[in-house]
Amino acid sequence: MAHEIIGEWDVALSQKGESVPLGRLSFFEKEGRLVVVDSDPEVGGSPADVESDGDTLRFEILGAGTSRGATRHVFEVTMRGHASFTGTRRRGMLARVPVAAQRVIDPLDALAGNLAGAKAKAAEAAARAALAAAEAAAAQAEAEAAEAIEAARRAAQKAVAARAAASTPSAATPLVVPSEVLAIIPAPAQPAAVDAPPAPAGAA
């Protein structure tokens, strides 16, 4: 957990809502130990051990020398993800003050990260475009299927109407009575005979 801090960090002092840069610290491994050193060549100093107490890291940095000698700066910090840490710094016997730091990103790493981000965005855009194309194709296929179903329905209606017309006899078609039916129909009755009136008297 403590080795996540390995790298260079820009440290700033938080004072009355303002950030005052303190310098750059570099954390690395030396002979199996985690150490830290001020990156400012004017400050110099030998690497100091970094002690770990759970999530808290503690280390001391010697400040620039004065007539009274070097000043000890005691830091107690906690990682806040991969790119930052926060904590306190105590200068000599003074009270602790809050500090915060941001990881220094190597330009090549930043470029690689930007390229990776661009590739991810391009892949996401391509996926959205493919999804939109698939949805459009599905909508087109659905519309074509609906048109085909409607055409089939109209054709079925026409076929039903044609069958109905074919099965209904036309009024102009003469009615043909089978001979078997004629055989059982009785013949029409003959009219009764009417007697002739008597001849008038004196007729020769």
mmCIF file of C-alpha atoms in Angstrom:
data_model
loop_
_atom_site.group_PDB
_atom_site.id
_atom_site.type_symbol
_atom_site.label_atom_id
_atom_site.label_comp_id
_atom_site.label_asym_id
_atom_site.label_seq_id
_atom_site.Cartn_x
_atom_site.Cartn_y
_atom_site.Cartn_z
ATOM 1 C CA MET A 1 0.000 0.000 0.000
ATOM 2 C CA ALA A 2 2.771 2.449 0.937
ATOM 3 C CA HIS A 3 4.603 1.808 -2.330
ATOM 4 C CA GLU A 4 1.750 3.390 -4.280
ATOM 5 C CA ILE A 5 3.354 6.736 -3.428
ATOM 6 C CA ILE A 6 6.467 5.960 -5.482
ATOM 7 C CA GLY A 7 7.036 8.751 -7.995
ATOM 8 C CA GLU A 8 7.312 12.537 -8.021
ATOM 9 C CA TRP A 9 4.834 14.827 -6.292
ATOM 10 C CA ASP A 10 4.211 18.570 -6.315
ATOM 11 C CA VAL A 11 3.446 19.523 -2.712
ATOM 12 C CA ALA A 12 1.578 22.656 -1.676
ATOM 13 C CA LEU A 13 0.711 24.243 1.650
ATOM 14 C CA SER A 14 -2.971 25.023 2.242
ATOM 15 C CA GLN A 15 -3.199 28.400 3.954
ATOM 16 C CA LYS A 16 -6.421 30.389 4.383
ATOM 17 C CA GLY A 17 -8.001 28.755 1.367
ATOM 18 C CA GLU A 18 -4.962 29.358 -0.821
ATOM 19 C CA SER A 19 -2.417 26.880 -2.131
ATOM 20 C CA VAL A 20 1.241 27.833 -1.594
ATOM 21 C CA PRO A 21 3.733 25.614 -3.474
ATOM 22 C CA LEU A 22 6.336 23.991 -1.225
ATOM 23 C CA GLY A 23 8.335 22.095 -3.822
ATOM 24 C CA ARG A 24 8.620 18.651 -5.314
ATOM 25 C CA LEU A 25 9.257 15.413 -3.452
ATOM 26 C CA SER A 26 10.466 12.196 -5.010
ATOM 27 C CA PHE A 27 9.672 8.772 -3.510
ATOM 28 C CA PHE A 28 11.560 5.658 -4.573
ATOM 29 C CA GLU A 29 12.960 2.386 -3.303
ATOM 30 C CA LYS A 30 16.520 2.110 -2.076
ATOM 31 C CA GLU A 31 17.973 -1.171 -0.855
ATOM 32 C CA GLY A 32 14.469 -2.512 -0.277
ATOM 33 C CA ARG A 33 13.355 0.541 1.708
ATOM 34 C CA LEU A 34 10.893 3.251 0.711
ATOM 35 C CA VAL A 35 12.632 6.625 0.867
ATOM 36 C CA VAL A 36 11.921 10.242 -0.055
ATOM 37 C CA VAL A 37 14.088 13.168 -1.081
ATOM 38 C CA ASP A 38 13.498 16.782 -1.999
ATOM 39 C CA SER A 39 13.824 17.127 -5.781
ATOM 40 C CA ASP A 40 15.213 20.661 -5.468
ATOM 41 C CA PRO A 41 18.969 20.361 -6.094
ATOM 42 C CA GLU A 42 19.598 23.416 -3.931
ATOM 43 C CA VAL A 43 18.041 21.730 -0.934
ATOM 44 C CA GLY A 44 19.848 18.470 -1.474
ATOM 45 C CA GLY A 45 19.954 16.172 1.512
ATOM 46 C CA SER A 46 20.131 12.421 1.735
ATOM 47 C CA PRO A 47 17.063 10.223 1.185
ATOM 48 C CA ALA A 48 14.889 9.861 4.292
ATOM 49 C CA ASP A 49 13.030 6.722 5.269
ATOM 50 C CA VAL A 50 9.260 6.657 4.908
ATOM 51 C CA GLU A 51 7.464 4.980 7.803
ATOM 52 C CA SER A 52 4.054 3.394 7.390
ATOM 53 C CA ASP A 53 1.405 3.282 10.104
ATOM 54 C CA GLY A 54 -1.673 1.809 8.497
ATOM 55 C CA ASP A 55 -2.809 4.273 5.841
ATOM 56 C CA THR A 56 -0.605 7.071 7.223
ATOM 57 C CA LEU A 57 2.905 7.653 5.875
ATOM 58 C CA ARG A 58 5.389 9.597 7.969
ATOM 59 C CA PHE A 59 8.716 11.073 6.846
ATOM 60 C CA GLU A 60 11.074 13.960 7.557
ATOM 61 C CA ILE A 61 12.621 16.384 5.098
ATOM 62 C CA LEU A 62 15.483 18.691 6.018
ATOM 63 C CA GLY A 63 14.885 22.226 4.811
ATOM 64 C CA ALA A 64 17.498 24.643 3.514
ATOM 65 C CA GLY A 65 20.184 25.397 6.083
ATOM 66 C CA THR A 66 20.269 28.655 8.003
ATOM 67 C CA SER A 67 22.582 30.149 10.569
ATOM 68 C CA ARG A 68 20.839 27.961 13.113
ATOM 69 C CA GLY A 69 21.216 24.854 10.990
ATOM 70 C CA ALA A 70 18.833 22.809 8.880
ATOM 71 C CA THR A 71 15.108 22.834 9.629
ATOM 72 C CA ARG A 72 13.248 19.581 9.995
ATOM 73 C CA HIS A 73 9.906 19.256 8.261
ATOM 74 C CA VAL A 74 7.829 16.313 9.498
ATOM 75 C CA PHE A 75 5.114 15.114 7.129
ATOM 76 C CA GLU A 76 2.214 12.804 7.893
ATOM 77 C CA VAL A 77 0.178 12.061 4.787
ATOM 78 C CA THR A 78 -2.483 9.694 3.463
ATOM 79 C CA MET A 79 -2.992 8.622 -0.132
ATOM 80 C CA ARG A 80 -6.188 9.833 -1.814
ATOM 81 C CA GLY A 81 -6.313 7.561 -4.789
ATOM 82 C CA HIS A 82 -3.463 7.146 -7.251
ATOM 83 C CA ALA A 83 -2.875 10.801 -8.097
ATOM 84 C CA SER A 84 -3.015 12.743 -4.828
ATOM 85 C CA PHE A 85 -2.322 12.702 -1.114
ATOM 86 C CA THR A 86 -3.185 14.999 1.776
ATOM 87 C CA GLY A 87 -1.899 15.409 5.295
ATOM 88 C CA THR A 88 0.033 17.772 7.525
ATOM 89 C CA ARG A 89 3.495 19.255 7.795
ATOM 90 C CA ARG A 90 5.120 20.419 10.990
ATOM 91 C CA ARG A 91 8.093 22.743 10.764
ATOM 92 C CA GLY A 92 10.346 22.315 13.759
ATOM 93 C CA MET A 93 8.277 22.729 16.892
ATOM 94 C CA LEU A 94 5.538 24.760 15.220
ATOM 95 C CA ALA A 95 1.957 23.602 14.807
ATOM 96 C CA ARG A 96 0.963 21.285 12.012
ATOM 97 C CA VAL A 97 -0.399 22.838 8.838
ATOM 98 C CA PRO A 98 -2.391 21.085 6.108
ATOM 99 C CA VAL A 99 -0.678 20.084 2.886
ATOM 100 C CA ALA A 100 -1.812 18.474 -0.365
ATOM 101 C CA ALA A 101 0.088 16.996 -3.282
ATOM 102 C CA GLN A 102 -0.545 15.997 -6.871
ATOM 103 C CA ARG A 103 1.371 13.314 -8.722
ATOM 104 C CA VAL A 104 3.672 14.584 -11.476
ATOM 105 C CA ILE A 105 2.635 12.891 -14.716
ATOM 106 C CA ASP A 106 5.379 12.004 -17.168
ATOM 107 C CA PRO A 107 4.677 13.625 -20.566
ATOM 108 C CA LEU A 108 4.973 10.269 -22.320
ATOM 109 C CA ASP A 109 2.520 8.718 -19.882
ATOM 110 C CA ALA A 110 0.167 11.647 -20.383
ATOM 111 C CA LEU A 111 0.414 11.228 -24.162
ATOM 112 C CA ALA A 112 -0.242 7.514 -23.858
ATOM 113 C CA GLY A 113 -3.197 8.238 -21.622
ATOM 114 C CA ASN A 114 -4.560 10.759 -24.115
ATOM 115 C CA LEU A 115 -4.176 8.282 -26.956
ATOM 116 C CA ALA A 116 -5.874 5.583 -24.933
ATOM 117 C CA GLY A 117 -8.703 7.979 -24.106
ATOM 118 C CA ALA A 118 -9.055 8.961 -27.763
ATOM 119 C CA LYS A 119 -9.159 5.306 -28.814
ATOM 120 C CA ALA A 120 -11.781 4.560 -26.173
ATOM 121 C CA LYS A 121 -13.927 7.482 -27.349
ATOM 122 C CA ALA A 122 -13.538 6.393 -30.982
ATOM 123 C CA ALA A 123 -14.536 2.835 -30.097
ATOM 124 C CA GLU A 124 -17.544 4.137 -28.174
ATOM 125 C CA ALA A 125 -18.586 6.325 -31.112
ATOM 126 C CA ALA A 126 -18.197 3.384 -33.515
ATOM 127 C CA ALA A 127 -20.315 1.207 -31.246
ATOM 128 C CA ARG A 128 -23.030 3.869 -31.121
ATOM 129 C CA ALA A 129 -22.927 4.210 -34.926
ATOM 130 C CA ALA A 130 -23.181 0.440 -35.380
ATOM 131 C CA LEU A 131 -26.119 0.307 -32.981
ATOM 132 C CA ALA A 132 -27.872 3.138 -34.830
ATOM 133 C CA ALA A 133 -27.304 1.384 -38.172
ATOM 134 C CA ALA A 134 -28.652 -1.885 -36.772
ATOM 135 C CA GLU A 135 -31.733 -0.131 -35.411
ATOM 136 C CA ALA A 136 -32.321 1.589 -38.771
ATOM 137 C CA ALA A 137 -31.973 -1.736 -40.621
ATOM 138 C CA ALA A 138 -34.389 -3.383 -38.194
ATOM 139 C CA ALA A 139 -36.915 -0.569 -38.681
ATOM 140 C CA GLN A 140 -36.596 -0.870 -42.476
ATOM 141 C CA ALA A 141 -37.082 -4.639 -42.318
ATOM 142 C CA GLU A 142 -40.118 -4.170 -40.069
ATOM 143 C CA ALA A 143 -41.641 -1.667 -42.499
ATOM 144 C CA GLU A 144 -41.044 -3.995 -45.460
ATOM 145 C CA ALA A 145 -42.588 -6.904 -43.550
ATOM 146 C CA ALA A 146 -45.646 -4.782 -42.742
ATOM 147 C CA GLU A 147 -46.013 -3.865 -46.434
ATOM 148 C CA ALA A 148 -45.724 -7.531 -47.437
ATOM 149 C CA ILE A 149 -48.377 -8.517 -44.887
ATOM 150 C CA GLU A 150 -50.724 -5.791 -46.163
ATOM 151 C CA ALA A 151 -50.204 -6.894 -49.786
ATOM 152 C CA ALA A 152 -50.940 -10.491 -48.814
ATOM 153 C CA ARG A 153 -54.103 -9.376 -46.990
ATOM 154 C CA ARG A 154 -55.338 -7.455 -50.033
ATOM 155 C CA ALA A 155 -54.603 -10.440 -52.305
ATOM 156 C CA ALA A 156 -56.539 -12.735 -49.954
ATOM 157 C CA GLN A 157 -59.512 -10.350 -49.997
ATOM 158 C CA LYS A 158 -59.480 -10.323 -53.794
ATOM 159 C CA ALA A 159 -59.357 -14.118 -53.901
ATOM 160 C CA VAL A 160 -62.325 -14.413 -51.531
ATOM 161 C CA ALA A 161 -64.308 -11.926 -53.611
ATOM 162 C CA ALA A 162 -63.484 -13.833 -56.808
ATOM 163 C CA ARG A 163 -64.626 -17.140 -55.303
ATOM 164 C CA ALA A 164 -67.854 -15.542 -54.097
ATOM 165 C CA ALA A 165 -68.556 -14.108 -57.566
ATOM 166 C CA ALA A 166 -67.900 -17.453 -59.207
ATOM 167 C CA SER A 167 -70.296 -19.327 -56.895
ATOM 168 C CA THR A 168 -73.248 -16.895 -57.414
ATOM 169 C CA PRO A 169 -75.270 -17.658 -60.631
ATOM 170 C CA SER A 170 -75.919 -14.732 -62.960
ATOM 171 C CA ALA A 171 -79.506 -13.528 -63.600
ATOM 172 C CA ALA A 172 -78.947 -13.870 -67.353
ATOM 173 C CA THR A 173 -78.018 -17.538 -67.088
ATOM 174 C CA PRO A 174 -81.050 -19.736 -68.138
ATOM 175 C CA LEU A 175 -82.290 -22.158 -65.573
ATOM 176 C CA VAL A 176 -81.783 -25.726 -66.761
ATOM 177 C CA VAL A 177 -84.103 -28.286 -65.156
ATOM 178 C CA PRO A 178 -82.753 -31.812 -65.181
ATOM 179 C CA SER A 179 -84.833 -34.456 -67.024
ATOM 180 C CA GLU A 180 -85.209 -36.467 -63.824
ATOM 181 C CA VAL A 181 -87.052 -33.521 -62.287
ATOM 182 C CA LEU A 182 -89.257 -33.086 -65.371
ATOM 183 C CA ALA A 183 -90.282 -36.756 -65.164
ATOM 184 C CA ILE A 184 -91.849 -36.332 -61.764
ATOM 185 C CA ILE A 185 -93.645 -33.061 -62.528
ATOM 186 C CA PRO A 186 -97.297 -33.816 -63.429
ATOM 187 C CA ALA A 187 -98.484 -32.756 -66.870
ATOM 188 C CA PRO A 188 -100.742 -29.696 -67.008
ATOM 189 C CA ALA A 189 -104.526 -30.473 -66.890
ATOM 190 C CA GLN A 190 -106.529 -30.297 -70.181
ATOM 191 C CA PRO A 191 -109.397 -27.713 -70.241
ATOM 192 C CA ALA A 192 -112.974 -29.184 -69.852
ATOM 193 C CA ALA A 193 -115.096 -29.698 -73.065
ATOM 194 C CA VAL A 194 -117.887 -27.166 -73.648
ATOM 195 C CA ASP A 195 -121.193 -28.423 -75.167
ATOM 196 C CA ALA A 196 -122.336 -26.677 -78.403
ATOM 197 C CA PRO A 197 -125.513 -24.580 -78.067
ATOM 198 C CA PRO A 198 -128.743 -26.105 -79.610
ATOM 199 C CA ALA A 199 -129.517 -25.098 -83.144
ATOM 200 C CA PRO A 200 -132.374 -22.621 -83.550
ATOM 201 C CA ALA A 201 -135.740 -23.940 -84.584
ATOM 202 C CA GLY A 202 -136.504 -23.974 -88.231
ATOM 203 C CA ALA A 203 -132.945 -24.350 -89.183
ATOM 204 C CA ALA A 204 -132.655 -26.504 -92.194
#
